[in-house]
Short mmCIF file of C-alpha atoms and ligand atoms in Angstrom, two decimals:
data_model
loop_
_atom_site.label_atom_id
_atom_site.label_comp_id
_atom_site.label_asym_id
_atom_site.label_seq_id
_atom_site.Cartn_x
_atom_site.Cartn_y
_atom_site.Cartn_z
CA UNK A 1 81.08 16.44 138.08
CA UNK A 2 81.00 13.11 135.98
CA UNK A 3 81.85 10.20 137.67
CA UNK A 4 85.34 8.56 136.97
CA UNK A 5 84.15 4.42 135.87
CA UNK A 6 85.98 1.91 134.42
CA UNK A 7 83.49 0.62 131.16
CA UNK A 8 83.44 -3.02 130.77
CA UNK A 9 81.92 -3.72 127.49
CA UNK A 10 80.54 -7.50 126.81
CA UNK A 11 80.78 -7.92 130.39
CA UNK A 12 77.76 -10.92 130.28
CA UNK A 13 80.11 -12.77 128.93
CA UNK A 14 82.91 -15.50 130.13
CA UNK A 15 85.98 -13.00 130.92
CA UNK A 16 82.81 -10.48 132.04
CA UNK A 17 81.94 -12.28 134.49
CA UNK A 18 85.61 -13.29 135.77
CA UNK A 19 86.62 -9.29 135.70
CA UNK A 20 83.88 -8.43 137.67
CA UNK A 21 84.16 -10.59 140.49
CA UNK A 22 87.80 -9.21 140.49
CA UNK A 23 87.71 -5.55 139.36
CA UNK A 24 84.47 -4.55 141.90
CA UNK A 25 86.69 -5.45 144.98
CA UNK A 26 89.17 -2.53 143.74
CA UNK A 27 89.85 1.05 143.67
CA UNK A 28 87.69 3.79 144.06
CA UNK A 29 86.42 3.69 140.19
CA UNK A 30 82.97 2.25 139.63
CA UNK A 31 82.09 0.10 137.19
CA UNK A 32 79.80 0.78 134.30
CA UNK A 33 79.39 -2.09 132.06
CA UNK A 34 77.65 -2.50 128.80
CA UNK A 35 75.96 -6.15 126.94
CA UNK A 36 73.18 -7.06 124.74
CA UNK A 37 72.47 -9.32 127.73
CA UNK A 38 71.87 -8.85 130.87
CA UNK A 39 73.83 -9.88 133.95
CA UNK A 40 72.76 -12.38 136.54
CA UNK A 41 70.72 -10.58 139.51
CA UNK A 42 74.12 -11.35 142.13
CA UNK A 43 76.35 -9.47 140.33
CA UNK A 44 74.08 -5.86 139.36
CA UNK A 45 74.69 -4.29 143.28
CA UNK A 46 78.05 -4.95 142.52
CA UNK A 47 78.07 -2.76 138.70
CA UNK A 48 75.86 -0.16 136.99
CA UNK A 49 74.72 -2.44 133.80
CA UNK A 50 73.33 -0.78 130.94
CA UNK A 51 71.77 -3.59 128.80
CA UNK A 52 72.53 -2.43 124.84
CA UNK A 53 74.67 -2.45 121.65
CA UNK A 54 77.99 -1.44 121.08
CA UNK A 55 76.89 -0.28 117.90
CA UNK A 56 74.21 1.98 119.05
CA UNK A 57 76.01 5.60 118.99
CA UNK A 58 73.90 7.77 121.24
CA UNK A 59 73.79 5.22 123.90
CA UNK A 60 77.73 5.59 124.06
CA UNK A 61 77.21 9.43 123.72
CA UNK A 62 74.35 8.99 126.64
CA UNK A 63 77.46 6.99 129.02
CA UNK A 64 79.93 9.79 127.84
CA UNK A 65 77.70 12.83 128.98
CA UNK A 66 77.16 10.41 132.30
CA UNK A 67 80.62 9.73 133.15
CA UNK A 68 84.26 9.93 132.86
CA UNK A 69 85.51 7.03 131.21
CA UNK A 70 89.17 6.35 132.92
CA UNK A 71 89.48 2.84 131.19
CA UNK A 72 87.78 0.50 128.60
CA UNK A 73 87.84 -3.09 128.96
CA UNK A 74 86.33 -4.57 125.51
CA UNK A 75 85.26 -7.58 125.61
CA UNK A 76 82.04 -7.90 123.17
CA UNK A 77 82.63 -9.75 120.28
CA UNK A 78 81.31 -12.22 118.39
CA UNK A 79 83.69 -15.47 118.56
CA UNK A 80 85.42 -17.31 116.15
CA UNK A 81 83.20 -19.71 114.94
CA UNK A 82 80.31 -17.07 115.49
CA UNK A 83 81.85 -14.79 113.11
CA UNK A 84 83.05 -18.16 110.60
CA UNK A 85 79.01 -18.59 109.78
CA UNK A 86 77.93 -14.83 109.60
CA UNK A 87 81.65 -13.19 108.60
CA UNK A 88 79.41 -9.50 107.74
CA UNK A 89 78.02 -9.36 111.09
CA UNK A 90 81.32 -10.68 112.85
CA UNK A 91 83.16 -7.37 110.76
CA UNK A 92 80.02 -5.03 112.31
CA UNK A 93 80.62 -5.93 116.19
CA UNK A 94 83.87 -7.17 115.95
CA UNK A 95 85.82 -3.96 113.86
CA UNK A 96 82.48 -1.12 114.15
CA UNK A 97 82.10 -1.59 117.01
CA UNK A 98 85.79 -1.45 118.18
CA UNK A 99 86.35 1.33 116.02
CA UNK A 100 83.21 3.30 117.54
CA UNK A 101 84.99 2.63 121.40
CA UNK A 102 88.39 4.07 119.99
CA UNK A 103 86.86 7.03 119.14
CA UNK A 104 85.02 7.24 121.86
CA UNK A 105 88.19 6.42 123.93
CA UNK A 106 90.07 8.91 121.66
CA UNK A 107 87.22 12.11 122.61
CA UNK A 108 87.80 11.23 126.03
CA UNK A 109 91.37 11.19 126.44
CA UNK A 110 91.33 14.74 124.19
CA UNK A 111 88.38 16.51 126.32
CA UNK A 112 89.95 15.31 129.96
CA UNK A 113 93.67 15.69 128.92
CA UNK A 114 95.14 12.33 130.15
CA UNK A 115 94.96 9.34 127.89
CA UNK A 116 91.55 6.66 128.80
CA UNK A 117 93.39 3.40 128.77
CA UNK A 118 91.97 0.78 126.15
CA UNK A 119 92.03 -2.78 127.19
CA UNK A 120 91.68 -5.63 124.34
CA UNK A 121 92.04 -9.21 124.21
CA UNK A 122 92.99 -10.27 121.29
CA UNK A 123 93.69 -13.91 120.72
CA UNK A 124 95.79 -16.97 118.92
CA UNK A 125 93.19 -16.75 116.14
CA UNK A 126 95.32 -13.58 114.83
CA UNK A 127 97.89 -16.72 113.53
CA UNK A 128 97.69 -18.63 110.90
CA UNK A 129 100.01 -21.35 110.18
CA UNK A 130 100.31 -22.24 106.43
CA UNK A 131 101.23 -26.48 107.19
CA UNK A 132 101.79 -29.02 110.16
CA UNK A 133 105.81 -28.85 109.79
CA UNK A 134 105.56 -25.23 110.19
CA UNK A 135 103.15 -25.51 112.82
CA UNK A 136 106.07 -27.68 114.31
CA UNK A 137 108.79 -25.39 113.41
CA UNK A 138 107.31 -22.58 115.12
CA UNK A 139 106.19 -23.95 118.59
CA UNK A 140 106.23 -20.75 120.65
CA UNK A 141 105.31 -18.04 118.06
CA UNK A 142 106.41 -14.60 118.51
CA UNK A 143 104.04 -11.69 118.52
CA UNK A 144 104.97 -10.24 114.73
CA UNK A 145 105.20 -14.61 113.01
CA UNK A 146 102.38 -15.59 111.30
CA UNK A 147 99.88 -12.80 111.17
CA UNK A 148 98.16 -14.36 108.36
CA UNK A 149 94.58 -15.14 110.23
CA UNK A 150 92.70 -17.76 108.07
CA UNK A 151 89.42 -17.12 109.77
CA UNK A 152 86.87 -13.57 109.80
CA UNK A 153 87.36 -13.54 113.92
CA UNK A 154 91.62 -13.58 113.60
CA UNK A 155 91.30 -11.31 110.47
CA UNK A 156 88.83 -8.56 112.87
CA UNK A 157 90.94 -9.22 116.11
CA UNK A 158 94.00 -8.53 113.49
CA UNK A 159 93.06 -5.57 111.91
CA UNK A 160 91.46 -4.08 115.42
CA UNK A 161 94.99 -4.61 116.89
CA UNK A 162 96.50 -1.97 114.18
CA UNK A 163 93.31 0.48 114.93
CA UNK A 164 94.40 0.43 118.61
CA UNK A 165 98.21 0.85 117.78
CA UNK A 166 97.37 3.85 115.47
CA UNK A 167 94.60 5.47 118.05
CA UNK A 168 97.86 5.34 120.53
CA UNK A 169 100.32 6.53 118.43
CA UNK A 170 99.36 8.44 114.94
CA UNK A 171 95.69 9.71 115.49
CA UNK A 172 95.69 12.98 114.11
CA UNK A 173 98.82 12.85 112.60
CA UNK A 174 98.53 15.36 110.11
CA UNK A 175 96.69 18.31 112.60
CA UNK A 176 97.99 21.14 113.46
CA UNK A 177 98.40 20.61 117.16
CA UNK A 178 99.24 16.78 118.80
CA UNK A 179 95.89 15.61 120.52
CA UNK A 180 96.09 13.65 123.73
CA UNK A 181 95.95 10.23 122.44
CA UNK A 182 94.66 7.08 124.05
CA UNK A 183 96.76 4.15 125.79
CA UNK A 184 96.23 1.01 123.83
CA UNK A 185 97.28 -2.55 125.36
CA UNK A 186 96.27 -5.83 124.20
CA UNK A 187 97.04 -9.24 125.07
CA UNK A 188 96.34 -12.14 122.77
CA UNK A 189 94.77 -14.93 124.87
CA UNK A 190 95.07 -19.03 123.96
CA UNK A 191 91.90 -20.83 124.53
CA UNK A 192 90.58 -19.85 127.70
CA UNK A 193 88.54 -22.58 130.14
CA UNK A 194 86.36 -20.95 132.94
CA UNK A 195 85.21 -23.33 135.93
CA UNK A 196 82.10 -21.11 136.16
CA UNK A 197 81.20 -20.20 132.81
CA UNK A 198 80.44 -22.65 129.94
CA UNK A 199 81.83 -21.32 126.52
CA UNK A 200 79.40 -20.82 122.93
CA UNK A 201 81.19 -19.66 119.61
CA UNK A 202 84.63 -20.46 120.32
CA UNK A 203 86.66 -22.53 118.18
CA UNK A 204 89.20 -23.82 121.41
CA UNK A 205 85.92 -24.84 123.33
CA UNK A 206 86.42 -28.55 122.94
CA UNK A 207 88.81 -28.16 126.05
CA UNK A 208 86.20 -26.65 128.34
CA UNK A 209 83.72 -28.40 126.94
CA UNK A 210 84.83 -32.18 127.64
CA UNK A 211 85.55 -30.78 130.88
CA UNK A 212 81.80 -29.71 131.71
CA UNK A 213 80.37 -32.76 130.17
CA UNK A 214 82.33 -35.02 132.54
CA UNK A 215 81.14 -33.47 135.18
CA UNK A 216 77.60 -33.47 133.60
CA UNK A 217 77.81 -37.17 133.35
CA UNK A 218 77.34 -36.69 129.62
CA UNK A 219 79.10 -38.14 126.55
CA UNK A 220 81.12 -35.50 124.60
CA UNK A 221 82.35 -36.19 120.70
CA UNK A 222 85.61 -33.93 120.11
CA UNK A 223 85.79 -31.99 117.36
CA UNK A 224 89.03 -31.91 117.09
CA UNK A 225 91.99 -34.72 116.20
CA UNK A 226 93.35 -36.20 119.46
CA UNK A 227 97.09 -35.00 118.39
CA UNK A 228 95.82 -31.27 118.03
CA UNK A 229 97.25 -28.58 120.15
CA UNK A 230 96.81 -25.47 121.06
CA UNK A 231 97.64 -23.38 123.95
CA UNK A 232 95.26 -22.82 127.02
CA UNK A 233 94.78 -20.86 130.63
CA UNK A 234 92.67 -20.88 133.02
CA UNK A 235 90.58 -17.79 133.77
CA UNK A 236 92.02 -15.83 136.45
CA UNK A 237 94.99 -16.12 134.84
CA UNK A 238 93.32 -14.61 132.10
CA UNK A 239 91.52 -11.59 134.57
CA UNK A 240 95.17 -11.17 136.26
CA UNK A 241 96.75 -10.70 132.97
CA UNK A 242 94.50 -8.27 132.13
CA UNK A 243 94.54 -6.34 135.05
CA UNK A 244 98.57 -6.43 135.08
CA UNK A 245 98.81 -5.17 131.52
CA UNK A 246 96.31 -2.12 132.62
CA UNK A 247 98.63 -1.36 135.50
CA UNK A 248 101.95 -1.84 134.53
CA UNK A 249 103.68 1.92 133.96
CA UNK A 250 103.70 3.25 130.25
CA UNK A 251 107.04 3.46 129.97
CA UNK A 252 108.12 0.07 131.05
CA UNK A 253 105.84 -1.12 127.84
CA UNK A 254 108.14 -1.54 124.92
CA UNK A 255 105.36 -2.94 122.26
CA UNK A 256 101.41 -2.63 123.05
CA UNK A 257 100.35 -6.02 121.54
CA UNK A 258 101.41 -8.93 124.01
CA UNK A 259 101.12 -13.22 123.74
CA UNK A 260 100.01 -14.67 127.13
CA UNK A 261 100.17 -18.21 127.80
CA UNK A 262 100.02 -21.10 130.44
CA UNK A 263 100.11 -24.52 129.09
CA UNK A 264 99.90 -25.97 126.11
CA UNK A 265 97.96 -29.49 125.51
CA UNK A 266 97.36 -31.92 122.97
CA UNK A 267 93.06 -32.96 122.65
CA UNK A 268 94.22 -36.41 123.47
CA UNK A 269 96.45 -35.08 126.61
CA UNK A 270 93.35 -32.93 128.05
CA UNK A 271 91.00 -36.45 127.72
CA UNK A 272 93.66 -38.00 129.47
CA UNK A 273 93.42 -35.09 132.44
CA UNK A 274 89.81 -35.00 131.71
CA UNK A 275 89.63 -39.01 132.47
CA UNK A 276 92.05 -38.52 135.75
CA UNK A 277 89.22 -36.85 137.31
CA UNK A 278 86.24 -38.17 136.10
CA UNK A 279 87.35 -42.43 135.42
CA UNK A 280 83.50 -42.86 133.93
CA UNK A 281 84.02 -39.89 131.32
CA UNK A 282 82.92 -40.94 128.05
CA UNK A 283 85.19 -38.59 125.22
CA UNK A 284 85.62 -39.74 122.09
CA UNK A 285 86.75 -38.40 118.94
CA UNK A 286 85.12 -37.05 116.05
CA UNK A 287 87.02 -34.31 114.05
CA UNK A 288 84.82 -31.87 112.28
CA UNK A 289 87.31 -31.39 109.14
CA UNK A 290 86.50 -27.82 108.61
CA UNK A 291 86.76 -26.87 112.24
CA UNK A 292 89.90 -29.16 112.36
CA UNK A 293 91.52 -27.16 109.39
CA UNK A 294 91.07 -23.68 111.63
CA UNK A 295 92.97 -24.84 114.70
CA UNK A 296 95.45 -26.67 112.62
CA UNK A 297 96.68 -22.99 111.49
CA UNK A 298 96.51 -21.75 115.39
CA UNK A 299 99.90 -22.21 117.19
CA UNK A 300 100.87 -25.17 119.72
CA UNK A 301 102.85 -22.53 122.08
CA UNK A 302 103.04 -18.72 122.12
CA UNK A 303 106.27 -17.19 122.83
CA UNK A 304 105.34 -14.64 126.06
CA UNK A 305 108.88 -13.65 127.17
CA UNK A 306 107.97 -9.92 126.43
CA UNK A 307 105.01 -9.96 128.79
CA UNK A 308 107.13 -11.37 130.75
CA UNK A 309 109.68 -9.23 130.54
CA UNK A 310 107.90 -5.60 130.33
CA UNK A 311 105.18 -5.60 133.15
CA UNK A 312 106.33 -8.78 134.99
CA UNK A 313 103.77 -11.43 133.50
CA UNK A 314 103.47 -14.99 134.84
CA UNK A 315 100.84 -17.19 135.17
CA UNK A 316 100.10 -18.72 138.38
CA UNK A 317 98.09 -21.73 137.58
CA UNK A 318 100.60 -24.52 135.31
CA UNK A 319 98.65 -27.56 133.90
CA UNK A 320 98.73 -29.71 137.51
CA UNK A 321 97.31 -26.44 139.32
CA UNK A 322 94.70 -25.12 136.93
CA UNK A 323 92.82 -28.55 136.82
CA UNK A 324 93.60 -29.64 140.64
CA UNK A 325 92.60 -26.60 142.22
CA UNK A 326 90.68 -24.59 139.77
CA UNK A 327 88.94 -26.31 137.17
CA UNK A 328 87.88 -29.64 138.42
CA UNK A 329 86.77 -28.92 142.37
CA UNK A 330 84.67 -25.96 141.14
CA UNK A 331 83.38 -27.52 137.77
CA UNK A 332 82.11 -30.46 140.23
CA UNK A 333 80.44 -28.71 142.67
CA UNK A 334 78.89 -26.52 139.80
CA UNK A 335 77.06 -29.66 138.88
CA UNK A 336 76.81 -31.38 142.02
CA UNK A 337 73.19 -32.75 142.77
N1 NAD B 401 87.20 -17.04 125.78
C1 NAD B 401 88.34 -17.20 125.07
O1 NAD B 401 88.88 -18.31 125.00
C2 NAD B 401 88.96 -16.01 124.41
C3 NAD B 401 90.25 -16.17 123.85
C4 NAD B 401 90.83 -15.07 123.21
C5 NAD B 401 90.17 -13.85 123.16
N2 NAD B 401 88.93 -13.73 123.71
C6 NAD B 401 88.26 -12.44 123.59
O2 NAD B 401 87.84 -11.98 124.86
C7 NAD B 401 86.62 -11.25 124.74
C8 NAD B 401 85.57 -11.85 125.65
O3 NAD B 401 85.46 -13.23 125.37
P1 NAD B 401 84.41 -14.16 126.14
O4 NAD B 401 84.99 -15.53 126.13
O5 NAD B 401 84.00 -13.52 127.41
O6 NAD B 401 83.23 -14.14 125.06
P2 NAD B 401 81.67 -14.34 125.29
O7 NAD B 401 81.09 -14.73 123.99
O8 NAD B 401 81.42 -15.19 126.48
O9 NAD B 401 81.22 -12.84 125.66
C9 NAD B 401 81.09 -11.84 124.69
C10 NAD B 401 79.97 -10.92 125.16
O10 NAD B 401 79.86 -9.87 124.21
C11 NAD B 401 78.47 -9.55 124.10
N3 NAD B 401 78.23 -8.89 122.83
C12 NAD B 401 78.32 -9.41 121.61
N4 NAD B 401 77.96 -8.49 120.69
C13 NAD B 401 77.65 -7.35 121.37
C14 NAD B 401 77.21 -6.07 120.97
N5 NAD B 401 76.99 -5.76 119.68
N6 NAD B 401 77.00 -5.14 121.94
C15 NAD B 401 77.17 -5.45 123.24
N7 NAD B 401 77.59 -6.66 123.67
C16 NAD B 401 77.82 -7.61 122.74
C17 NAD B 401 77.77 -10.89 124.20
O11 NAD B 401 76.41 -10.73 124.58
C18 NAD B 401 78.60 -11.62 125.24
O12 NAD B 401 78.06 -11.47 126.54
C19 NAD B 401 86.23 -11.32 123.27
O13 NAD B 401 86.68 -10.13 122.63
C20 NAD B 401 87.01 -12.51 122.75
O14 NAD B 401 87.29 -12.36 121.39
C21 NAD B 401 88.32 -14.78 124.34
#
């Protein structure tokens, strides 16, 4: 008999690492997880890593002959401003490879009857905000506003969004008999800001990144204009949402593509936090005008009253809490001498 796993793909990664440390503690599943890197020696008694592509097809037919897949968590991709300098090889990993998990997702579900449930985070980059007055207009942004992603990561995350919605609900359509079709859910993240993990690629990283400087004792020029902002949350916030979303009963779901949010800050606002903590911090400003333009179109607040509603979602670490108890006390003893 194959074993029942949970697949974690891009599991080297920030959220990886986070949904590990919470997911091995649980259930009887294992955990099978897949990266083009390979995971730091504490964490491999914990999961069965297979180090490898998402794009390679007979190593996902090798892990479907091995085991039953019960649920996906995808996490590889290639980030926002990853995908901004090589937009071809953001639309291989980011949409191929997706597509190459639904159907492998979609097999599954058929072969063992019972849908595999398909976890992806999608994010804020899936906005795009035409001006600043309608960035102001729209301060918490509902999940169906402003789907007009300005950048090859939102327009991937986008599309892959409307692959997992039709794997869930049309696949097949026109055959003759109604397959068993795979449970899609997707949350679309803010910036996320690990106290363990330092971000590459991301386009909100100027957050996390004064953050881990300060602690570093190193300067750090923002990116980003001091009166920018976009939404944030720390990372087990992030893990908890995801592992709430996978939980939560079908039937209490009424869409399958949900905003998440915490807190929303301005750059100048998270200095200011930044600086509470660490007086000799030395931020200062210097907006990249191209990098500016792509968070200018991201939204300053997500509207996440449907999580909220459907399967119960709230975070538990406000602004005060996340950098009080999370981020700053672990970030310091990360770098402590
Ligand atoms: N971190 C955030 O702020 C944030 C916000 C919104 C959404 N997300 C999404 O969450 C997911 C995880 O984000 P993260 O912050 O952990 O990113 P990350 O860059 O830290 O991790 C991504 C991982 O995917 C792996 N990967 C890339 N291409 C691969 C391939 N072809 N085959 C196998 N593995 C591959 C990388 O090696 C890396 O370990 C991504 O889908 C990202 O788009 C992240």
């Amino acid at each position: 008999m194959r074993k029942k796993v949970f697949l974690i793909t891009g599991a080297a990664g920030e959220i990886g690492h986070a949904l590990i440390d919470s997911l091995s503690g649980q259930g009887p599943n294992q955990i099978v997880t897949l990266d083009l890197q390979p995971l730091p020696e504490s964490m491999n008694s914990r999961v069965h890593h297979v180090v490898g592509d998402i794009l390679d097809k007979d190593l996902l037919s090798r892990l479907v002959s091995e085991y039953e897949i019960d649920t996906i968590f995808h996490l590889a991709a290639l980030l926002s401003t990853r995908s901004e300098f090589k937009p071809e090889a953001a639309h291989h990993v980011n949409v191929e490879g997706t597509l190459s998990l639904l159907q492998l997702a979609a097999e599954q579900s058929e072969w063992r009857g019972e849908p595999v449930k398909f976890i992806f985070p999608s994010s804020i980059a899936a906005y795009g905000l035409p001006d600043p007055e309608t960035k102001i207009n729209y301060a918490q942004v509902r999940e169906w506003e402003w789907n007009y992603p300005r950048t090859m990561y939102g327009c991937n995350k986008l599309y892959c969004e409307h692959l997992g919605i039709y794997f869930s609900r049309h696949y097949r359509q026109l055959a003759a008999d109604r397959p068993v079709m795979l449970d899609f859910r997707c949350v679309r993240f803010p910036g996320l800001i690990s106290a363990f993990t330092v971000p590459s690629g991301g386009t909100s990283d100027y957050g996390p990144e004064m953050l881990h400087s300060a602690a570093k004792g190193e300067a750090y020029e923002c990116f980003v204009r001091e009166d920018v902002c976009i939404p944030f949350m720390a990372m087990p916030d992030a893990v908890k949402a995801l592992l709430w979303l996978t939980q939560a009963p079908r039937d209490s779901l009424s869409r399958l593509v949900y905003n998440v949010t915490s807190y929303s800050l301005t750059a100048a606002e998270f200095r200011t936090r930044v600086l509470g903590h660490f007086p000799d911090a030395d931020i200062c400003f210097s907006p990249d005008l191209k990098r500016q333009a792509i968070v200018d179109s991201w939204p300053a607040g997500l509207d996440d009253s449907a999580a909220r509603r459907d399967w119960s979602w709230l975070p538990e670490y406000d602004v005060d809490r996340s950098f009080n108890e999370y981020l700053v006390p672990n970030i310091r003893q990360r770098y402590q001498k």
